[in-house]
Amino acid sequence: MSVRDILRDAIQKKVVVGFTFDGKNYIGSPHALGEGDGGGLVLISRGEDAHEKGVPPTGQWSCLRLADITDVKLLPEEPFHVGHPDAHALKALHKIDIRVA
């Protein structure tokens, strides 16, 4: 399955994913999948499995380019973040294909 297909499945089932982005491992709750400037994007509430400045332990909303995401896997045992994204994070998605209901 492609990165897009796995993220679509995770959004439909409200399942956390583990993934690599920019050479670092993250976990996150994907909330929307669509298109933005530069191609496919996912809106995700992400945390990191290592401690790093700039990423709060409770996570942060991000729109990430699908082309920069690798090693995606479903993590059904992790609790899904059900919060609402801030308006700034959502602006990057110009066309939404699927979102958490």
GROMACS .gro file of C-alpha atoms in nm:
model
  101
    1MET     CA    1   0.000   0.000   0.000
    2SER     CA    2   0.111   0.356  -0.070
    3VAL     CA    3   0.164   0.622   0.198
    4ARG     CA    4  -0.162   0.787   0.083
    5ASP     CA    5  -0.354   0.458   0.108
    6ILE     CA    6  -0.226   0.382   0.459
    7LEU     CA    7  -0.308   0.734   0.579
    8ARG     CA    8  -0.656   0.715   0.420
    9ASP     CA    9  -0.715   0.387   0.605
   10ALA     CA   10  -0.592   0.542   0.932
   11ILE     CA   11  -0.826   0.842   0.893
   12GLN     CA   12  -1.127   0.622   0.816
   13LYS     CA   13  -1.056   0.400   1.119
   14LYS     CA   14  -0.922   0.680   1.348
   15VAL     CA   15  -0.597   0.491   1.405
   16VAL     CA   16  -0.260   0.638   1.504
   17VAL     CA   17   0.031   0.591   1.262
   18GLY     CA   18   0.404   0.563   1.309
   19PHE     CA   19   0.617   0.717   1.033
   20THR     CA   20   0.949   0.868   0.938
   21PHE     CA   21   0.961   1.234   0.835
   22ASP     CA   22   1.276   1.427   0.761
   23GLY     CA   23   1.487   1.140   0.899
   24LYS     CA   24   1.309   1.132   1.236
   25ASN     CA   25   1.055   0.886   1.376
   26TYR     CA   26   0.715   1.019   1.480
   27ILE     CA   27   0.373   0.898   1.581
   28GLY     CA   28   0.060   1.089   1.500
   29SER     CA   29  -0.314   1.098   1.449
   30PRO     CA   30  -0.397   1.185   1.087
   31HIS     CA   31  -0.712   1.397   1.052
   32ALA     CA   32  -0.728   1.502   0.685
   33LEU     CA   33  -0.575   1.406   0.354
   34GLY     CA   34  -0.572   1.624   0.045
   35GLU     CA   35  -0.382   1.859  -0.181
   36GLY     CA   36  -0.197   2.180  -0.114
   37ASP     CA   37   0.086   2.381  -0.262
   38GLY     CA   38   0.338   2.130  -0.388
   39GLY     CA   39   0.118   1.819  -0.392
   40GLY     CA   40  -0.035   1.573  -0.148
   41LEU     CA   41  -0.056   1.668   0.221
   42VAL     CA   42  -0.174   1.511   0.544
   43LEU     CA   43  -0.300   1.714   0.840
   44ILE     CA   44  -0.177   1.530   1.147
   45SER     CA   45  -0.148   1.582   1.520
   46ARG     CA   46   0.200   1.451   1.577
   47GLY     CA   47   0.426   1.373   1.864
   48GLU     CA   48   0.773   1.230   1.859
   49ASP     CA   49   0.917   0.921   2.023
   50ALA     CA   50   1.226   1.122   2.125
   51HIS     CA   51   1.241   1.444   2.326
   52GLU     CA   52   1.313   1.746   2.112
   53LYS     CA   53   1.269   2.118   2.159
   54GLY     CA   54   0.984   2.265   1.957
   55VAL     CA   55   0.756   1.960   1.965
   56PRO     CA   56   0.548   1.965   2.283
   57PRO     CA   57   0.492   1.629   2.453
   58THR     CA   58   0.119   1.663   2.382
   59GLY     CA   59   0.192   1.703   2.010
   60GLN     CA   60   0.139   1.970   1.750
   61TRP     CA   61  -0.069   2.011   1.436
   62SER     CA   62   0.124   1.988   1.110
   63CYS     CA   63   0.054   1.960   0.740
   64LEU     CA   64   0.320   1.727   0.604
   65ARG     CA   65   0.402   1.653   0.241
   66LEU     CA   66   0.324   1.291   0.155
   67ALA     CA   67   0.640   1.278  -0.057
   68ASP     CA   68   0.849   1.335   0.259
   69ILE     CA   69   0.686   1.057   0.464
   70THR     CA   70   0.819   0.700   0.469
   71ASP     CA   71   0.783   0.382   0.675
   72VAL     CA   72   0.415   0.442   0.762
   73LYS     CA   73   0.248   0.180   0.979
   74LEU     CA   74  -0.079   0.163   1.169
   75LEU     CA   75  -0.054   0.164   1.550
   76PRO     CA   76  -0.404   0.060   1.664
   77GLU     CA   77  -0.292   0.017   2.027
   78GLU     CA   78  -0.211   0.390   2.062
   79PRO     CA   79  -0.483   0.638   2.168
   80PHE     CA   80  -0.607   0.855   1.878
   81HIS     CA   81  -0.592   1.233   1.932
   82VAL     CA   82  -0.947   1.363   1.889
   83GLY     CA   83  -0.876   1.736   1.923
   84HIS     CA   84  -0.948   1.996   1.658
   85PRO     CA   85  -0.678   2.150   1.439
   86ASP     CA   86  -0.615   2.521   1.456
   87ALA     CA   87  -0.718   2.730   1.155
   88HIS     CA   88  -0.356   2.799   1.060
   89ALA     CA   89  -0.272   2.429   1.018
   90LEU     CA   90  -0.586   2.365   0.813
   91LYS     CA   91  -0.514   2.650   0.565
   92ALA     CA   92  -0.241   2.450   0.390
   93LEU     CA   93  -0.498   2.203   0.255
   94HIS     CA   94  -0.665   2.360  -0.049
   95LYS     CA   95  -0.858   2.047  -0.141
   96ILE     CA   96  -0.957   1.786   0.118
   97ASP     CA   97  -1.012   1.430  -0.006
   98ILE     CA   98  -1.100   1.276   0.330
   99ARG     CA   99  -1.116   1.397   0.690
  100VAL     CA  100  -1.206   1.262   1.032
  101ALA     CA  101  -1.582   1.280   1.072
   0.00000   0.00000   0.00000
